[in-house]
Amino acid sequence: MTYQVTLIPGDGIGPEVSGAARRVIDATGVPITWEVREAGLTALESQGDVLPEETLASLRRNTVGLKGPMTTPIGSGFRSVNVGLRQALGLYANLRPGKSLQGVQSVFRDIDLVVVRENLEGMYTGIEFDTGTSEATEVIEAINARSKRQIEPNAALSIKVITPEKSRRIVEYAFEYARANGRTQVTAVHKANIMKFTDGLFLREAQAVAERYPDIAFNDRIVDNMCMQLMQKPQEYDVLVMPNLYGDIISDLVAGMVGGLGVAPSGNIGPDSAVFEAIHGSAPSHAGKNEANPTAMILSGALMLRHLGERAAAERVEGAVADVI
């Protein structure tokens, strides 16, 4: 069987590291036909759109993609292509393993953690109102009419959204992943002590889901305590599941524990499609110098092979990376 896979090289160092990953994946012998499409700055320059419809159509058609890093402006400019891609394709689960590799410089040893991050809601819904706009004024007035806590009229707003359905779905994914991969425990990470309605809802749904998986141990941790626990006794944890913002932060923390973003793969999984990518950025100052480390991109390719059911090939890639390092 030949697999059709959409390859999005990205920008900055993206074409270099994604090209390296492609060569390694081709060397496994798994038959893949690569369909190259653009997104990000390269697509903006050539097509006037950071996320062209033909790129989305390719991903919908092939159902699997491998994506290089892309530039996201800080504080201004176009919205994150990564966020747009996840929302357009319904990629609700962000899978970010963190595993120690012998030879990689890091403070910790023998780390083997998996962060499962909800991708589509929480603080990253993109529902924002800028300071001084008429829309912000309307929202602030509506809130102030209903809340004892008053918002100042010049505030900027970001809306956090947590739903029962999406909370349940991501926790179910974490438990199913744990069961399929021989993992023994799932920990829900939250801030339900402060955000009692949003994170409280997430925690209640996680507890309800956990009752259906008696073969997998379950506990929960407040997010700030979770960060401390990971520094003190990471061996007590296995699969961590959490809302979007916490997952973004803790996945980078776990990456730092195993040596940094340069060795941290990830996958974005939806009901109909999946896109795999390195967590790190596009590092434009290093582009074209043949000095970027492709390890994270290669390991993301291994995650992709596992998703395709090519477990043996994925293990060969992971073993080869470990041997080389």
XYZ file of C-alpha atoms in Angstrom:
325
model
C 0.000 0.000 0.000
C 1.294 3.430 -0.983
C 0.467 6.295 1.368
C -0.368 9.773 0.085
C 1.112 12.355 2.470
C 0.988 16.142 2.254
C 4.399 17.704 2.912
C 4.443 21.375 3.956
C 8.142 22.416 4.093
C 7.473 25.599 6.115
C 9.734 28.654 6.153
C 13.010 29.638 7.820
C 14.795 26.365 8.585
C 11.628 24.466 7.727
C 12.636 23.290 4.238
C 15.980 22.001 5.551
C 14.662 20.001 8.510
C 11.584 18.714 6.693
C 13.797 17.665 3.787
C 16.011 15.709 6.180
C 12.968 14.029 7.720
C 11.653 13.111 4.294
C 14.941 11.417 3.351
C 14.955 9.394 6.574
C 11.329 8.321 6.164
C 11.944 7.332 2.537
C 14.911 5.239 3.711
C 12.578 3.048 5.808
C 11.119 1.628 2.608
C 7.564 2.555 3.552
C 5.995 3.563 0.214
C 4.963 7.215 0.436
C 3.993 9.619 -2.312
C 4.693 13.145 -1.106
C 2.383 15.966 -2.204
C 4.229 19.224 -1.520
C 2.101 22.240 -0.598
C 2.822 25.697 0.822
C 1.730 27.522 3.970
C 3.096 30.376 6.061
C 5.375 33.107 4.736
C 6.237 31.223 1.535
C 2.547 30.859 0.706
C 1.898 34.502 1.579
C 4.612 35.598 -0.852
C 3.566 33.282 -3.693
C -0.209 33.070 -3.237
C -1.164 35.988 -1.001
C -2.532 33.686 1.709
C -0.722 32.081 4.654
C -3.032 29.068 4.539
C -4.162 28.484 0.930
C -7.281 26.449 0.286
C -5.360 24.048 -1.968
C -3.122 23.176 0.999
C -6.137 22.440 3.185
C -7.724 20.450 0.346
C -4.569 18.358 0.026
C -4.571 17.578 3.751
C -8.266 16.697 3.703
C -7.744 14.435 0.702
C -4.621 12.672 1.975
C -5.672 12.776 5.683
C -1.999 12.824 6.802
C 0.541 15.642 6.670
C 4.101 16.399 7.754
C 4.727 20.100 8.371
C 7.906 22.093 8.851
C 8.085 25.045 11.269
C 6.572 28.405 10.311
C 7.019 31.960 11.515
C 4.296 33.427 13.756
C 4.601 37.189 14.449
C 4.493 38.225 18.124
C 1.807 40.714 19.073
C 0.900 41.755 15.524
C 0.645 40.531 11.953
C -1.262 37.483 10.731
C -2.633 34.938 13.175
C -0.752 31.685 13.731
C -0.905 29.323 10.755
C -0.625 26.424 13.199
C -3.758 27.517 15.062
C -5.610 28.098 11.783
C -4.618 24.673 10.488
C -5.790 22.919 13.630
C -9.103 24.739 13.612
C -9.748 24.217 9.888
C -9.120 20.464 10.092
C -10.529 19.837 13.564
C -7.168 18.603 14.896
C -8.330 18.485 18.485
C -5.552 16.419 20.101
C -1.970 17.649 20.314
C 0.320 14.734 21.171
C 3.737 15.743 22.537
C 5.987 12.966 23.871
C 9.103 13.788 25.870
C 11.629 10.958 26.113
C 15.265 11.099 27.190
C 17.890 10.167 24.601
C 21.314 9.071 25.777
C 23.895 11.579 24.558
C 21.557 14.578 24.559
C 22.660 17.145 27.134
C 19.937 17.583 29.761
C 19.569 17.950 33.512
C 17.146 15.011 33.790
C 17.578 11.363 32.844
C 15.152 8.553 32.032
C 12.239 10.873 31.292
C 9.344 9.232 29.456
C 6.285 11.480 29.532
C 3.451 12.190 27.117
C 1.571 15.504 27.081
C -1.895 15.384 25.515
C -3.091 18.923 24.876
C -6.586 20.001 23.847
C -6.072 21.971 20.652
C -9.277 23.790 19.760
C -10.626 25.721 22.727
C -9.445 27.114 26.064
C -7.503 30.360 25.649
C -6.631 29.719 21.997
C -10.066 30.036 20.423
C -9.043 33.331 18.831
C -12.014 35.190 20.365
C -10.341 38.492 21.233
C -11.308 42.138 21.447
C -8.670 44.846 21.193
C -8.472 47.774 23.557
C -10.503 50.820 22.602
C -12.594 49.129 19.895
C -16.366 49.422 19.743
C -16.638 45.626 19.918
C -14.596 45.541 23.144
C -16.737 48.325 24.596
C -19.939 46.366 23.870
C -18.602 43.187 25.437
C -17.270 45.027 28.504
C -20.579 46.805 29.043
C -22.457 43.506 28.746
C -20.178 41.824 31.272
C -20.247 44.756 33.695
C -24.056 44.680 33.649
C -23.982 41.057 34.814
C -20.877 40.785 36.995
C -19.966 42.098 40.419
C -16.362 42.328 39.251
C -16.114 45.271 36.874
C -13.832 45.470 33.836
C -12.102 48.744 33.036
C -13.354 50.312 29.780
C -9.931 50.314 28.076
C -9.261 46.591 28.663
C -8.373 44.128 25.925
C -10.174 40.795 26.208
C -9.429 37.177 25.361
C -12.284 34.743 25.907
C -11.594 31.316 27.402
C -14.001 28.637 26.210
C -14.301 25.151 27.751
C -17.067 22.777 26.658
C -18.135 19.397 28.050
C -17.890 17.680 24.655
C -14.349 18.789 23.814
C -13.117 18.188 27.361
C -14.556 14.677 27.275
C -13.097 13.991 23.842
C -9.521 14.974 24.723
C -9.547 12.995 27.976
C -10.909 9.964 26.117
C -8.062 10.340 23.615
C -5.522 10.384 26.474
C -6.955 7.220 27.995
C -7.160 5.448 24.641
C -3.565 6.444 23.887
C -2.462 5.168 27.293
C -4.224 1.860 26.770
C -2.901 1.379 23.223
C 0.696 2.180 24.204
C 1.022 0.275 27.467
C 0.831 3.358 29.665
C -0.463 2.948 33.189
C -1.606 6.377 34.405
C -3.357 9.531 33.188
C -3.112 12.839 35.068
C -5.555 15.686 34.379
C -3.921 19.116 34.737
C -6.095 22.139 35.540
C -6.619 25.301 37.602
C -10.061 24.384 38.923
C -9.304 25.888 42.327
C -9.423 29.369 40.736
C -11.327 28.971 37.460
C -14.123 26.949 38.976
C -16.496 27.069 36.011
C -14.151 26.500 33.040
C -11.392 24.354 34.525
C -13.909 22.938 36.980
C -15.898 21.661 34.013
C -12.767 20.135 32.462
C -11.907 18.365 35.718
C -15.425 16.980 36.211
C -15.453 15.591 32.676
C -12.008 14.041 33.203
C -13.161 12.358 36.396
C -16.245 10.979 34.652
C -14.204 9.597 31.744
C -11.677 8.019 34.120
C -14.426 5.861 35.633
C -14.772 4.081 32.283
C -11.082 3.065 32.259
C -10.547 1.062 35.458
C -7.378 -0.484 34.002
C -5.663 2.941 33.887
C -4.812 4.823 37.083
C -6.082 8.405 37.261
C -5.229 11.485 39.294
C -5.281 15.266 38.827
C -2.920 18.140 39.593
C -3.257 21.928 39.684
C -1.094 23.290 36.876
C 1.412 25.239 38.979
C 1.856 22.283 41.314
C 2.247 20.046 38.269
C 5.223 22.121 37.132
C 6.874 21.711 40.529
C 6.095 17.984 40.621
C 7.738 17.515 37.220
C 10.891 19.151 38.543
C 10.935 17.078 41.736
C 9.565 13.627 40.868
C 8.783 13.242 37.146
C 9.036 9.461 37.423
C 5.643 9.444 39.179
C 3.868 10.645 36.018
C 3.073 9.112 32.664
C 0.380 10.650 30.414
C -0.679 14.237 31.183
C -3.901 15.658 29.677
C -4.893 19.316 29.887
C -6.533 22.341 28.240
C -4.805 24.247 25.482
C -2.727 26.950 27.207
C -1.418 24.653 29.934
C -0.514 22.074 27.308
C 1.431 24.643 25.319
C 3.490 25.583 28.373
C 3.971 22.170 29.978
C 4.900 20.495 26.693
C 7.784 22.974 26.367
C 8.719 22.294 29.990
C 8.841 18.555 29.274
C 10.837 19.240 26.110
C 13.341 21.151 28.227
C 13.626 18.171 30.554
C 14.774 15.921 27.696
C 17.149 18.390 26.037
C 15.067 21.094 24.374
C 12.721 21.721 21.484
C 15.288 20.321 19.073
C 14.433 16.785 20.156
C 10.694 17.233 20.760
C 8.218 15.805 18.206
C 4.470 16.358 18.068
C 1.324 15.314 16.281
C -2.022 17.040 15.809
C -4.785 14.460 15.561
C -8.385 14.905 14.440
C -11.264 12.602 13.595
C -10.469 12.665 9.864
C -6.860 13.829 9.498
C -3.544 14.300 11.290
C -0.593 16.663 10.873
C 2.816 15.996 12.429
C 5.351 18.730 13.153
C 8.343 19.716 15.246
C 7.453 21.972 18.175
C 10.288 24.446 17.611
C 10.085 27.649 15.599
C 11.363 28.587 12.161
C 14.652 30.182 13.371
C 15.011 32.387 10.260
C 18.485 33.583 11.282
C 19.735 30.013 10.807
C 17.977 29.391 7.495
C 20.063 28.309 4.507
C 23.176 27.582 6.587
C 22.729 23.800 6.852
C 23.186 24.020 10.630
C 19.670 23.349 11.966
C 19.178 20.140 13.936
C 16.509 17.989 12.201
C 16.014 15.546 15.108
C 12.608 16.860 16.209
C 11.340 16.793 12.635
C 12.630 13.258 12.076
C 10.999 12.056 15.302
C 7.756 13.753 14.237
C 8.028 11.669 11.074
C 8.319 8.589 13.284
C 5.102 9.616 15.045
C 3.514 9.902 11.613
C 4.647 6.376 10.723
C 3.064 5.071 13.929
C -0.163 6.843 13.005
C -0.074 5.111 9.607
C 0.264 1.756 11.345
C 3.923 1.355 10.332
C 5.106 0.721 13.900
C 8.205 -1.296 12.942
C 9.422 1.464 10.614
C 8.776 4.070 13.301
C 10.823 2.084 15.804
C 13.685 1.812 13.301
C 13.690 5.588 12.826
C 13.624 6.237 16.578
C 16.351 3.670 17.133
C 18.500 5.166 14.389
C 18.166 8.669 15.870
C 19.146 7.341 19.296
C 22.131 5.434 17.841
C 23.405 8.441 15.896
C 23.145 10.766 18.905
